[in-house]
Coordinates of C-alpha atoms in Angstrom, one line a residue:
Chain D
M216 CA -56.8 -43.5 17.4
F217 CA -56.2 -43.4 21.1
A218 CA -53.0 -45.4 20.6
I219 CA -51.8 -42.8 18.0
L220 CA -52.7 -40.0 20.3
F221 CA -50.8 -41.7 23.1
L222 CA -47.8 -42.2 21.0
F223 CA -48.0 -38.6 19.8
L224 CA -48.1 -37.4 23.4
Q225 CA -45.4 -39.7 24.5
E226 CA -43.1 -38.5 21.7
N227 CA -43.8 -34.9 22.7
F228 CA -43.2 -35.8 26.3
V229 CA -39.8 -37.2 25.3
K230 CA -39.2 -34.1 23.2
M231 CA -39.8 -31.9 26.2
R232 CA -37.5 -33.5 28.8
K233 CA -36.5 -30.3 30.5
L234 CA -33.9 -29.9 33.3
K235 CA -33.9 -26.8 35.5
V236 CA -30.3 -25.9 36.2
G237 CA -29.4 -23.4 38.9
I238 CA -25.9 -21.8 39.1
V239 CA -24.6 -19.8 42.0
Q240 CA -21.9 -17.2 41.2
Q241 CA -20.6 -15.8 44.5
K242 CA -18.0 -13.6 46.1
I243 CA -16.1 -15.3 48.9
S244 CA -14.8 -13.9 52.2
E245 CA -12.2 -15.3 54.5
N246 CA -14.9 -16.4 56.9
V247 CA -15.7 -20.0 55.9
Q248 CA -18.9 -20.1 58.0
V249 CA -20.2 -16.9 56.4
N250 CA -19.5 -18.3 52.9
M251 CA -21.3 -21.6 53.6
D252 CA -24.3 -19.8 55.1
L253 CA -24.5 -17.6 52.1
L254 CA -24.1 -20.5 49.7
K255 CA -27.0 -22.3 51.5
K256 CA -29.2 -19.2 51.1
N257 CA -28.3 -19.0 47.4
I258 CA -28.9 -22.7 46.8
E259 CA -32.3 -22.3 48.5
Q260 CA -33.1 -19.4 46.2
C261 CA -32.3 -21.5 43.2
A262 CA -34.5 -24.3 44.5
D263 CA -37.3 -21.8 45.1
K264 CA -37.1 -20.9 41.4
G265 CA -37.5 -24.6 40.5
A266 CA -33.9 -25.7 40.1
Q267 CA -33.5 -29.5 40.1
L268 CA -29.7 -29.4 39.7
V269 CA -27.6 -26.7 41.4
V270 CA -23.9 -26.2 40.6
L271 CA -21.5 -24.3 42.8
Q272 CA -18.2 -22.7 41.8
E273 CA -14.7 -24.3 42.5
L274 CA -13.5 -24.4 46.1
H275 CA -16.5 -22.4 47.1
N276 CA -16.1 -22.7 50.9
T277 CA -12.9 -20.6 51.1
L278 CA -10.9 -17.9 49.4
Y279 CA -8.9 -19.1 46.5
F280 CA -5.9 -20.0 48.7
C281 CA -3.7 -21.2 45.8
Q282 CA -2.4 -17.6 45.2
T283 CA 0.5 -18.5 47.4
E284 CA 2.3 -21.7 48.5
N285 CA 1.6 -21.9 52.2
P286 CA 1.6 -25.2 54.1
I287 CA -0.9 -23.8 56.6
N288 CA -3.6 -23.8 53.9
F289 CA -3.7 -27.6 54.1
D290 CA -5.6 -27.1 57.3
L291 CA -8.5 -26.1 55.1
A292 CA -8.8 -29.6 53.6
E293 CA -11.4 -32.1 54.9
R294 CA -12.1 -35.7 54.7
I295 CA -14.8 -36.9 52.3
P296 CA -17.2 -37.7 53.8
G297 CA -16.7 -35.0 56.5
P298 CA -18.3 -31.9 57.9
S299 CA -18.7 -30.1 54.6
T300 CA -20.3 -33.1 52.9
D301 CA -22.6 -33.5 55.9
F302 CA -23.6 -29.9 55.4
Y303 CA -24.3 -30.0 51.7
S304 CA -25.9 -33.5 51.9
Q305 CA -28.5 -32.0 54.3
I306 CA -29.2 -29.2 51.9
A307 CA -29.6 -31.5 48.9
K308 CA -31.9 -33.7 50.9
E309 CA -34.1 -30.9 52.3
L310 CA -34.5 -29.2 48.9
K311 CA -34.7 -32.5 46.9
I312 CA -32.1 -31.3 44.4
V313 CA -29.0 -32.8 42.9
L314 CA -26.1 -30.6 44.1
V315 CA -22.6 -30.3 42.6
T316 CA -20.0 -29.1 45.1
S317 CA -16.3 -28.5 45.0
L318 CA -14.2 -29.3 48.0
F319 CA -10.5 -29.5 49.2
E320 CA -10.2 -33.1 50.0
K321 CA -7.8 -34.5 52.6
R322 CA -7.4 -38.1 51.4
A323 CA -4.5 -38.9 53.8
E324 CA -1.9 -36.9 55.7
G325 CA 0.1 -35.1 53.0
L326 CA -2.2 -36.3 50.2
Y327 CA -4.9 -33.8 49.0
H328 CA -7.2 -33.4 46.0
N329 CA -9.4 -30.8 44.4
T330 CA -12.6 -32.8 44.4
A331 CA -16.1 -32.3 43.2
V332 CA -18.7 -34.1 45.2
V333 CA -22.2 -34.7 43.8
F334 CA -25.2 -35.2 46.1
D335 CA -28.4 -36.9 44.9
V336 CA -31.9 -35.7 45.9
D337 CA -31.9 -38.0 49.0
G338 CA -28.7 -36.4 50.3
T339 CA -26.5 -39.4 49.4
I340 CA -23.1 -38.9 47.7
A341 CA -23.8 -39.9 44.1
G342 CA -20.1 -39.8 43.3
K343 CA -17.0 -37.7 43.3
Y344 CA -14.5 -36.5 40.7
R345 CA -10.9 -35.6 41.6
K346 CA -9.6 -32.9 39.3
M347 CA -7.4 -34.6 36.7
H348 CA -5.5 -31.6 35.1
I349 CA -3.8 -29.5 37.6
P350 CA -2.5 -26.0 36.6
D351 CA 0.5 -24.2 37.9
D352 CA 1.2 -20.6 36.9
P353 CA 1.8 -17.4 38.9
A354 CA -1.1 -16.9 41.4
Y355 CA -2.5 -20.4 40.6
Y356 CA 0.0 -22.6 42.4
E357 CA -2.3 -25.7 42.4
K358 CA 0.4 -28.3 41.8
F359 CA 1.6 -27.5 45.4
Y360 CA -1.7 -28.3 46.9
F361 CA -3.4 -30.9 44.8
T362 CA -2.3 -34.3 43.8
H363 CA -3.8 -34.9 40.3
G364 CA -6.9 -37.1 40.3
D365 CA -6.7 -40.9 39.9
L366 CA -10.4 -41.6 39.4
G367 CA -10.3 -40.9 35.6
F368 CA -12.9 -39.2 33.6
T369 CA -16.0 -41.0 34.7
P370 CA -19.5 -39.5 34.7
I371 CA -21.5 -39.6 37.9
K372 CA -24.9 -41.3 37.8
T373 CA -27.7 -39.4 39.5
S374 CA -31.4 -39.5 39.5
L375 CA -31.4 -36.6 37.0
G376 CA -29.0 -38.4 34.6
M377 CA -25.3 -38.9 34.0
L378 CA -23.3 -35.8 34.9
G379 CA -19.9 -35.3 33.3
V380 CA -18.4 -33.3 36.2
L381 CA -14.9 -31.8 35.5
V382 CA -13.1 -29.0 37.3
C383 CA -11.6 -25.7 36.0
W384 CA -8.3 -26.4 34.2
D385 CA -9.9 -29.6 32.8
Q386 CA -12.1 -27.2 30.7
W387 CA -9.1 -26.5 28.4
Y388 CA -8.9 -30.2 27.4
P389 CA -11.1 -31.6 24.7
E390 CA -9.9 -35.1 25.7
A391 CA -11.6 -34.8 29.1
A392 CA -15.0 -33.7 27.7
R393 CA -14.8 -36.4 25.0
L394 CA -14.1 -39.2 27.5
M395 CA -17.1 -38.1 29.6
A396 CA -19.3 -38.1 26.5
L397 CA -18.1 -41.5 25.4
Q398 CA -19.1 -42.9 28.7
G399 CA -22.6 -41.5 28.5
A400 CA -22.4 -38.1 30.1
E401 CA -25.6 -36.2 29.3
I402 CA -24.3 -32.8 30.4
L403 CA -20.8 -31.3 31.1
I404 CA -20.3 -29.4 34.4
Y405 CA -17.3 -27.2 35.3
P406 CA -17.0 -25.6 38.7
T407 CA -14.2 -23.1 38.1
A408 CA -12.1 -20.2 39.6
I409 CA -10.5 -18.1 36.9
G410 CA -9.8 -14.4 36.7
W411 CA -7.6 -11.6 35.4
E412 CA -4.2 -10.5 36.5
S413 CA -4.3 -6.8 37.3
S414 CA -1.4 -6.2 35.0
D415 CA -3.2 -7.5 31.9
V416 CA -4.3 -5.0 29.3
D417 CA -8.0 -4.8 28.3
A418 CA -7.3 -6.5 24.9
E419 CA -5.6 -9.4 26.6
K420 CA -8.4 -9.7 29.2
K421 CA -10.9 -9.9 26.4
R422 CA -8.9 -12.6 24.6
Q423 CA -8.7 -14.7 27.7
L424 CA -12.4 -14.5 28.6
D425 CA -13.3 -15.2 25.0
A426 CA -11.0 -18.2 24.8
W427 CA -12.4 -19.5 28.1
K428 CA -16.0 -19.3 26.8
T429 CA -15.0 -20.6 23.3
I430 CA -13.3 -23.8 24.5
Q431 CA -16.1 -24.7 26.8
R432 CA -18.8 -24.0 24.2
S433 CA -16.7 -26.2 21.8
H434 CA -17.1 -29.2 24.1
A435 CA -20.9 -28.8 23.8
V436 CA -20.5 -28.6 20.0
A437 CA -18.1 -31.5 19.7
N438 CA -20.1 -33.8 21.9
G439 CA -23.7 -32.6 21.3
I440 CA -24.5 -32.1 25.0
P441 CA -25.1 -29.0 27.2
V442 CA -22.4 -27.4 29.2
V443 CA -22.7 -25.7 32.7
S444 CA -19.7 -23.5 33.8
V445 CA -19.8 -21.8 37.2
N446 CA -17.1 -19.3 38.1
R447 CA -16.4 -17.3 41.2
V448 CA -16.6 -13.5 41.0
G449 CA -14.9 -10.6 42.8
R450 CA -11.4 -9.5 43.7
E451 CA -9.3 -11.6 46.1
E452 CA -6.0 -10.2 47.4
D453 CA -2.7 -12.0 47.2
P454 CA -1.6 -12.6 50.8
S455 CA 2.1 -12.5 49.7
C456 CA 1.5 -9.1 48.0
Q457 CA 3.7 -10.3 45.1
T458 CA 0.8 -9.7 42.7
A459 CA -2.2 -7.4 42.9
G460 CA -4.5 -10.3 43.4
I461 CA -7.0 -11.9 41.1
Q462 CA -10.2 -10.3 39.7
F463 CA -12.3 -13.4 39.2
W464 CA -14.3 -12.8 36.1
G465 CA -17.6 -14.4 36.8
N466 CA -19.4 -14.9 33.4
S467 CA -20.8 -18.2 34.6
F468 CA -22.9 -19.7 31.8
V469 CA -25.1 -22.5 30.5
A470 CA -24.9 -23.5 26.9
G471 CA -27.0 -25.9 24.8
P472 CA -25.8 -28.8 22.7
Q473 CA -24.8 -26.6 19.8
G474 CA -22.7 -24.4 22.1
E475 CA -25.4 -21.8 22.1
I476 CA -25.4 -19.6 25.2
L477 CA -28.7 -20.1 27.1
V478 CA -27.8 -17.8 30.0
E479 CA -24.8 -15.9 31.1
A480 CA -23.9 -14.1 34.3
S481 CA -22.2 -10.7 34.6
N482 CA -18.5 -10.4 35.2
M483 CA -18.7 -8.3 38.4
E484 CA -21.8 -9.3 40.4
E485 CA -23.0 -12.2 42.5
E486 CA -25.9 -14.0 40.8
N487 CA -28.2 -16.9 41.2
I488 CA -29.6 -18.0 37.9
V489 CA -32.0 -20.8 37.0
V490 CA -32.4 -21.8 33.4
E491 CA -34.4 -24.6 31.7
V492 CA -32.3 -26.9 29.5
D493 CA -34.1 -29.1 27.0
M494 CA -32.1 -32.3 27.5
S495 CA -33.9 -34.1 24.6
R496 CA -32.3 -31.6 22.1
S497 CA -29.0 -33.5 22.4
E498 CA -30.2 -36.5 20.5
Q499 CA -31.8 -34.3 17.8
V500 CA -28.5 -32.3 17.4
R501 CA -26.5 -35.5 17.3
R502 CA -28.7 -37.0 14.6
W503 CA -28.1 -34.0 12.4
W504 CA -24.5 -33.6 13.3
P505 CA -23.4 -37.2 13.9
F506 CA -19.8 -36.5 14.9
L507 CA -19.6 -39.6 17.1
R508 CA -20.4 -41.7 14.0
D509 CA -17.4 -40.6 12.0
R510 CA -14.6 -40.5 14.5
R511 CA -11.4 -42.0 13.0
I512 CA -10.6 -44.2 16.0
D513 CA -8.2 -46.2 13.8
F514 CA -6.0 -43.2 13.6
Y515 CA -6.3 -41.7 17.1
G516 CA -3.6 -43.8 18.6
G517 CA -1.2 -40.9 19.1
L518 CA -3.5 -39.0 21.5
D519 CA -2.0 -40.7 24.5
K520 CA 1.5 -39.5 23.6
R521 CA 3.0 -36.4 25.2
F522 CA 4.3 -35.2 21.8
I523 CA 5.0 -37.1 18.6
D524 CA 8.6 -36.4 17.6
Chain C
M164 CA 27.4 -3.4 23.7
F165 CA 27.2 -4.5 20.1
A166 CA 26.7 -8.1 21.3
I167 CA 23.8 -6.9 23.5
L168 CA 22.3 -4.9 20.7
F169 CA 22.6 -7.8 18.4
L170 CA 20.9 -10.1 20.9
F171 CA 18.2 -7.5 21.4
L172 CA 17.6 -7.2 17.7
Q173 CA 17.7 -11.0 17.2
E174 CA 15.1 -11.5 20.0
N175 CA 12.9 -8.8 18.5
F176 CA 13.3 -10.5 15.1
V177 CA 12.2 -13.8 16.6
K178 CA 9.3 -11.9 18.3
M179 CA 8.2 -10.5 15.0
R180 CA 8.0 -13.6 12.8
K181 CA 5.1 -12.5 10.7
L182 CA 3.3 -14.6 8.1
K183 CA 1.1 -12.9 5.6
V184 CA -1.9 -15.3 4.9
G185 CA -4.2 -14.8 2.0
I186 CA -7.7 -16.4 1.8
V187 CA -9.9 -16.6 -1.3
Q188 CA -13.6 -16.9 -0.7
Q189 CA -15.3 -17.5 -4.0
K190 CA -18.6 -18.3 -5.7
I191 CA -18.4 -21.2 -8.1
S192 CA -20.0 -21.7 -11.5
E193 CA -20.5 -24.9 -13.4
N194 CA -17.7 -23.9 -15.8
V195 CA -14.5 -25.4 -14.4
Q196 CA -12.2 -23.3 -16.6
V197 CA -13.9 -20.1 -15.6
N198 CA -13.6 -21.1 -11.9
M199 CA -9.9 -21.8 -12.3
D200 CA -9.2 -18.7 -14.2
L201 CA -11.0 -16.6 -11.5
L202 CA -9.1 -18.5 -8.8
K203 CA -5.8 -17.7 -10.5
K204 CA -6.8 -14.0 -10.6
N205 CA -7.7 -14.0 -6.9
I206 CA -4.5 -15.8 -5.9
E207 CA -2.5 -13.2 -7.8
Q208 CA -4.4 -10.4 -6.1
C209 CA -3.5 -11.9 -2.7
A210 CA 0.1 -12.2 -3.7
D211 CA 0.1 -8.6 -4.9
K212 CA -1.0 -7.7 -1.4
G213 CA 2.0 -9.6 0.0
A214 CA 0.5 -13.0 0.8
Q215 CA 3.1 -15.6 1.4
L216 CA 0.6 -18.4 2.0
V217 CA -2.7 -18.6 0.1
V218 CA -5.5 -20.9 1.1
L219 CA -8.4 -21.9 -1.2
Q220 CA -11.8 -23.3 -0.2
E221 CA -12.8 -27.0 -0.4
L222 CA -13.2 -28.5 -3.9
H223 CA -12.8 -25.1 -5.4
N224 CA -12.6 -26.2 -9.1
T225 CA -16.2 -27.3 -9.3
L226 CA -19.7 -26.8 -8.0
Y227 CA -20.2 -28.8 -4.7
F228 CA -21.3 -31.9 -6.6
C229 CA -22.0 -33.9 -3.4
Q230 CA -25.6 -32.5 -3.3
T231 CA -26.7 -35.7 -5.1
E232 CA -25.3 -39.2 -5.6
N233 CA -24.5 -39.3 -9.3
P234 CA -21.8 -41.6 -10.7
I235 CA -21.1 -39.3 -13.6
N236 CA -19.6 -36.8 -11.1
F237 CA -16.6 -39.2 -10.7
D238 CA -15.5 -37.8 -14.1
L239 CA -14.6 -34.6 -12.3
A240 CA -11.8 -36.4 -10.3
E241 CA -8.2 -36.2 -11.4
R242 CA -4.9 -38.0 -10.8
I243 CA -2.5 -36.3 -8.4
P244 CA -0.2 -35.2 -10.0
G245 CA -2.4 -34.3 -13.0
P246 CA -3.7 -31.3 -14.9
S247 CA -4.9 -29.3 -11.9
T248 CA -1.8 -29.8 -9.9
D249 CA 0.2 -28.7 -12.9
F250 CA -2.0 -25.5 -13.1
Y251 CA -1.6 -24.6 -9.4
S252 CA 2.0 -25.6 -9.2
Q253 CA 2.8 -23.1 -12.0
I254 CA 0.9 -20.3 -10.1
A255 CA 2.7 -21.1 -6.8
K256 CA 6.1 -21.0 -8.6
E257 CA 5.4 -17.8 -10.5
L258 CA 4.2 -16.0 -7.4
K259 CA 6.7 -17.6 -5.1
I260 CA 3.9 -18.5 -2.6
V261 CA 2.9 -21.6 -0.6
L262 CA -0.5 -22.5 -2.0
V263 CA -3.1 -24.8 -0.3
T264 CA -5.5 -26.4 -2.8
S265 CA -8.4 -28.9 -2.4
L266 CA -9.0 -31.4 -5.2
F267 CA -11.1 -34.4 -6.1
E268 CA -8.5 -37.1 -6.4
K269 CA -8.8 -40.2 -8.6
R270 CA -6.4 -42.6 -6.9
A271 CA -7.5 -45.6 -8.9
E272 CA -10.6 -46.7 -10.9
G273 CA -13.4 -46.6 -8.4
L274 CA -11.2 -45.2 -5.6
Y275 CA -11.5 -41.5 -4.9
H276 CA -10.4 -39.0 -2.2
N277 CA -11.1 -35.5 -1.1
T278 CA -7.5 -34.3 -1.1
A279 CA -5.7 -31.1 -0.1
V280 CA -2.5 -30.6 -2.1
V281 CA 0.1 -28.1 -0.8
F282 CA 2.6 -26.5 -3.2
D283 CA 5.8 -24.9 -2.0
V284 CA 7.2 -21.6 -3.4
D285 CA 9.2 -23.5 -6.1
G286 CA 6.0 -25.1 -7.4
T287 CA 6.8 -28.6 -6.0
I288 CA 4.1 -30.6 -4.2
A289 CA 5.1 -30.2 -0.5
G290 CA 2.6 -32.8 0.5
K291 CA -1.0 -33.9 0.4
Y292 CA -3.7 -34.7 3.0
R293 CA -6.6 -37.0 2.3
K294 CA -9.7 -35.9 4.2
M295 CA -10.0 -38.3 7.1
H296 CA -13.5 -37.6 8.5
I297 CA -16.2 -38.0 5.8
P298 CA -19.7 -36.6 6.4
D299 CA -23.0 -37.9 5.0
D300 CA -26.1 -36.0 5.5
P301 CA -28.9 -34.7 3.2
A302 CA -27.3 -32.6 0.5
Y303 CA -23.7 -33.6 1.6
Y304 CA -23.5 -37.2 0.3
E305 CA -19.7 -37.4 0.7
K306 CA -19.5 -41.0 1.7
F307 CA -20.7 -41.9 -1.8
Y308 CA -17.8 -40.0 -3.4
F309 CA -14.8 -40.1 -1.1
T310 CA -13.0 -43.0 0.5
H311 CA -11.8 -41.8 3.8
G312 CA -8.2 -40.8 4.0
D313 CA -5.4 -43.2 4.9
L314 CA -2.5 -40.8 5.3
G315 CA -3.3 -40.0 8.9
F316 CA -3.1 -36.6 10.5
T317 CA 0.3 -35.5 9.4
P318 CA 1.5 -31.9 9.1
I319 CA 3.0 -30.9 5.7
K320 CA 6.4 -29.4 5.8
T321 CA 6.9 -26.3 3.7
S322 CA 9.4 -23.5 3.5
L323 CA 7.0 -21.4 5.6
G324 CA 6.7 -24.0 8.4
M325 CA 4.7 -27.0 9.3
L326 CA 1.1 -26.7 8.0
G327 CA -1.7 -28.7 9.8
V328 CA -4.0 -29.1 6.7
L329 CA -7.4 -30.6 7.4
V330 CA -10.6 -30.5 5.4
C331 CA -14.1 -29.4 6.3
W332 CA -15.8 -32.1 8.4
D333 CA -12.4 -32.6 10.1
Q334 CA -13.0 -29.2 11.7
W335 CA -15.6 -30.7 14.2
Y336 CA -13.0 -33.1 15.6
P337 CA -10.6 -31.9 18.4
E338 CA -8.7 -35.1 17.9
A339 CA -7.6 -34.2 14.4
A340 CA -6.3 -30.7 15.5
R341 CA -4.5 -32.2 18.5
L342 CA -2.8 -34.8 16.5
M343 CA -1.5 -32.2 14.1
A344 CA -0.3 -30.0 17.0
L345 CA 1.4 -33.0 18.6
Q346 CA 3.4 -33.5 15.4
G347 CA 4.5 -29.9 15.2
A348 CA 1.9 -28.2 13.1
E349 CA 2.4 -24.4 13.5
I350 CA -0.9 -23.4 12.0
L351 CA -4.2 -25.3 11.3
I352 CA -5.8 -24.8 7.9
Y353 CA -9.3 -25.9 6.9
P354 CA -10.5 -25.6 3.3
T355 CA -14.3 -26.0 3.7
A356 CA -17.7 -26.0 2.0
I357 CA -20.6 -25.5 4.5
G358 CA -23.9 -23.7 4.2
W359 CA -27.4 -23.4 5.2
E360 CA -30.4 -25.5 4.2
S361 CA -33.1 -23.2 2.9
S362 CA -35.6 -24.7 5.3
D363 CA -33.6 -23.7 8.4
V364 CA -35.0 -20.9 10.5
D365 CA -32.8 -17.9 11.3
A366 CA -32.2 -19.0 14.9
E367 CA -31.0 -22.4 13.7
K368 CA -28.8 -20.7 11.1
K369 CA -27.2 -18.6 13.7
R370 CA -26.5 -21.6 16.0
Q371 CA -24.9 -23.5 13.2
L372 CA -22.6 -20.7 12.1
D373 CA -21.7 -19.9 15.7
A374 CA -21.0 -23.6 16.4
W375 CA -18.8 -23.7 13.3
K376 CA -16.7 -20.7 14.3
T377 CA -16.6 -21.8 17.9
I378 CA -15.3 -25.3 17.3
Q379 CA -12.5 -24.1 15.0
R380 CA -11.5 -21.2 17.3
S381 CA -11.4 -23.8 20.1
H382 CA -8.7 -25.7 18.2
A383 CA -6.5 -22.6 18.2
V384 CA -7.2 -22.2 22.0
A385 CA -6.5 -25.9 22.9
N386 CA -3.3 -26.0 20.9
G387 CA -2.0 -22.5 21.0
I388 CA -1.7 -22.0 17.3
P389 CA -3.5 -19.9 14.6
V390 CA -6.3 -21.3 12.5
V391 CA -7.2 -20.5 8.9
S392 CA -10.6 -21.5 7.6
V393 CA -11.7 -20.8 4.1
N394 CA -15.3 -21.5 3.0
R395 CA -17.1 -21.1 -0.3
V396 CA -19.9 -18.6 -0.7
G397 CA -23.1 -18.2 -2.7
R398 CA -26.0 -20.4 -3.6
E399 CA -25.7 -23.6 -5.4
E400 CA -28.8 -25.5 -6.7
D401 CA -29.6 -29.1 -6.0
P402 CA -29.6 -30.8 -9.5
S403 CA -32.1 -33.4 -8.1
C404 CA -34.4 -30.6 -6.9
Q405 CA -35.1 -32.6 -3.7
T406 CA -33.8 -29.7 -1.6
A407 CA -33.7 -26.0 -2.4
G408 CA -30.0 -26.1 -2.7
I409 CA -27.2 -24.8 -0.3
Q410 CA -26.5 -21.3 0.6
F411 CA -22.8 -21.5 1.4
W412 CA -22.2 -19.2 4.3
G413 CA -18.8 -17.7 3.6
N414 CA -17.5 -16.3 6.9
S415 CA -13.9 -17.4 6.1
F416 CA -11.7 -16.3 8.9
V417 CA -8.2 -16.3 10.4
A418 CA -7.8 -16.6 14.2
G419 CA -4.7 -16.2 16.4
P420 CA -3.4 -18.7 19.0
Q421 CA -5.9 -17.7 21.6
G422 CA -8.8 -18.2 19.2
E423 CA -9.1 -14.4 18.7
I424 CA -10.5 -13.5 15.3
L425 CA -7.9 -11.6 13.3
V426 CA -10.0 -11.2 10.2
E427 CA -13.4 -12.5 9.0
A428 CA -15.1 -12.4 5.6
S429 CA -18.8 -11.6 5.0
N430 CA -21.4 -14.4 4.5
M431 CA -22.6 -13.3 1.1
E432 CA -19.8 -11.8 -0.9
E433 CA -16.6 -13.0 -2.7
E434 CA -13.5 -11.7 -1.0
N435 CA -9.8 -11.9 -1.1
I436 CA -8.2 -11.0 2.2
V437 CA -4.6 -10.8 3.3
V438 CA -3.8 -10.7 7.0
E439 CA -0.6 -10.7 8.9
V440 CA -0.2 -13.4 11.6
D441 CA 2.5 -13.1 14.2
M442 CA 3.6 -16.7 14.3
S443 CA 5.9 -16.1 17.3
R444 CA 2.9 -15.4 19.6
S445 CA 2.2 -19.1 19.7
E446 CA 5.1 -19.8 21.9
Q447 CA 4.3 -16.9 24.2
V448 CA 0.7 -18.1 24.5
R449 CA 1.8 -21.7 25.2
R450 CA 4.2 -20.5 27.9
W451 CA 1.3 -18.7 29.8
W452 CA -1.3 -21.4 29.0
P453 CA 0.8 -24.6 29.0
F454 CA -1.9 -27.0 28.1
L455 CA 0.4 -29.4 26.5
R456 CA 2.4 -29.7 29.7
D457 CA -0.6 -31.0 31.7
R458 CA -2.3 -33.5 29.4
R459 CA -3.3 -36.7 31.4
I460 CA -2.0 -39.1 28.8
D461 CA -2.1 -41.8 31.4
F462 CA -5.9 -41.6 31.3
Y463 CA -6.5 -40.9 27.6
G464 CA -6.6 -44.5 26.6
G465 CA -10.3 -44.6 25.8
L466 CA -10.1 -41.9 23.1
D467 CA -9.6 -44.6 20.4
K468 CA -12.8 -46.3 21.4
R469 CA -16.1 -45.8 19.4
F470 CA -18.0 -45.6 22.7
I471 CA -17.2 -46.8 26.2
D472 CA -20.1 -49.0 27.3

């Protein structure tokens, strides 16, 4: 009887594996120190609300400098480890949280990456991910700044589980999410920086935002794991004045393993949100929708081709 | 001047390449002849409204017989070509439409497939697709009936363009959609049969329907091409009485190349809908969101693994 009760409780304990996820959606100024101090305050606020995992937006220390191609911006890059990792390591350690950051990495003179660095609860670097898919379109000149990543799509092991950390443009690629899931990622995490061109009409703005949410929610659906996406918010001017700048659209969100939205930020305001994610639902969802079981790997050979013509 | 005007008109002609797509969302009875006669009437109605391409739901000739495993149901299968292809060929030819059908194929004694057959405007069989991903879960015992397809993910060439025809369970796999797009599919088409278990609570029903829409819309987004999904509607009983049957959820839809919903059917009623799709938008969307350009094919090797452990 006690044994049965124990098993019952144990099963319910497993069923209730909750993870409190904090997301920080922030406006960024040109003063890096001010930005970092504000980020620290926001991370602390999330931790106060019980967050065990906190995720920051893409390249959160600085303005989104990729609006123009200017060699002086390479001065913003830092070694990893370096001053910024020291700063965030200390915060993670003090608050005993897992912290996902996004930094401009100087790997060597003339060799730079857009790199997510994950800190574990003791402040150590649990792992890093170098953005694999690099965009290049007007006002997002990332191919000028970032060498594409060479660490592959490898989840980062932390004391809270295996994190499938990807960055921004990666979010449009089902291949990236799938490779993370196939290597045991328990949650997908996207620090991101995306917004509207001022010249876009409202219908186009809506289509873009919906597409962005849809593709990321679909990675949850296809892989049966939750997704966390954290975007910056607010307007940032184009220093070259060639465009009217970018209105970063916020809308940071957390979705469950069926792609269902658990929480979503506004598209104009700074917000710190903490939400509880039931991590044990993933296995339940995968049992009912066993997509991994039925993949036709015998016919997927062409996926590593550019085009099949 | 005339040359300029001609070029202008030509460019606008290209910009305006419209395709009128008809979808038939239907309830199915146990009388096959009645079902086929009604389908014919519905297809004609779509053609009357100008449809050039008409898409039917999955296994439209019969009740969804996969609710139980019963060997007698193999009698429903037919050779391709056979009586059903003769019937639909004649309709396509008379109405001068491209018609996407979904049949239970008897390939040999004891070897059966779930096969989509596409007819061109002259009534010829343009091509067929044998469902590649086969589900098996309570009330959807498809692994009992259907051998998984061996024709691969190959678009079907028609006089209206290259059709990426997939079937139902395939819709959960980004790999399938991608392989169609990489081989030049200009539109993705999913005949499908999906519904709710009577025991599901409303919140779960909503999550399932949203996930189903989200994943299919995401294929449009990831590949920059429109998606057509046609589902059956109405309640069908479980002959074994082990479950309370399936309430097929309708909600057939057509989405544009950013995943934007162009038209959507109800979840309870039979409907014939014709919608105009601007096929030339795909190239515009792909120019602005050039996802195909940036795929990291040098790191996609693991996609043909079952799991990477």
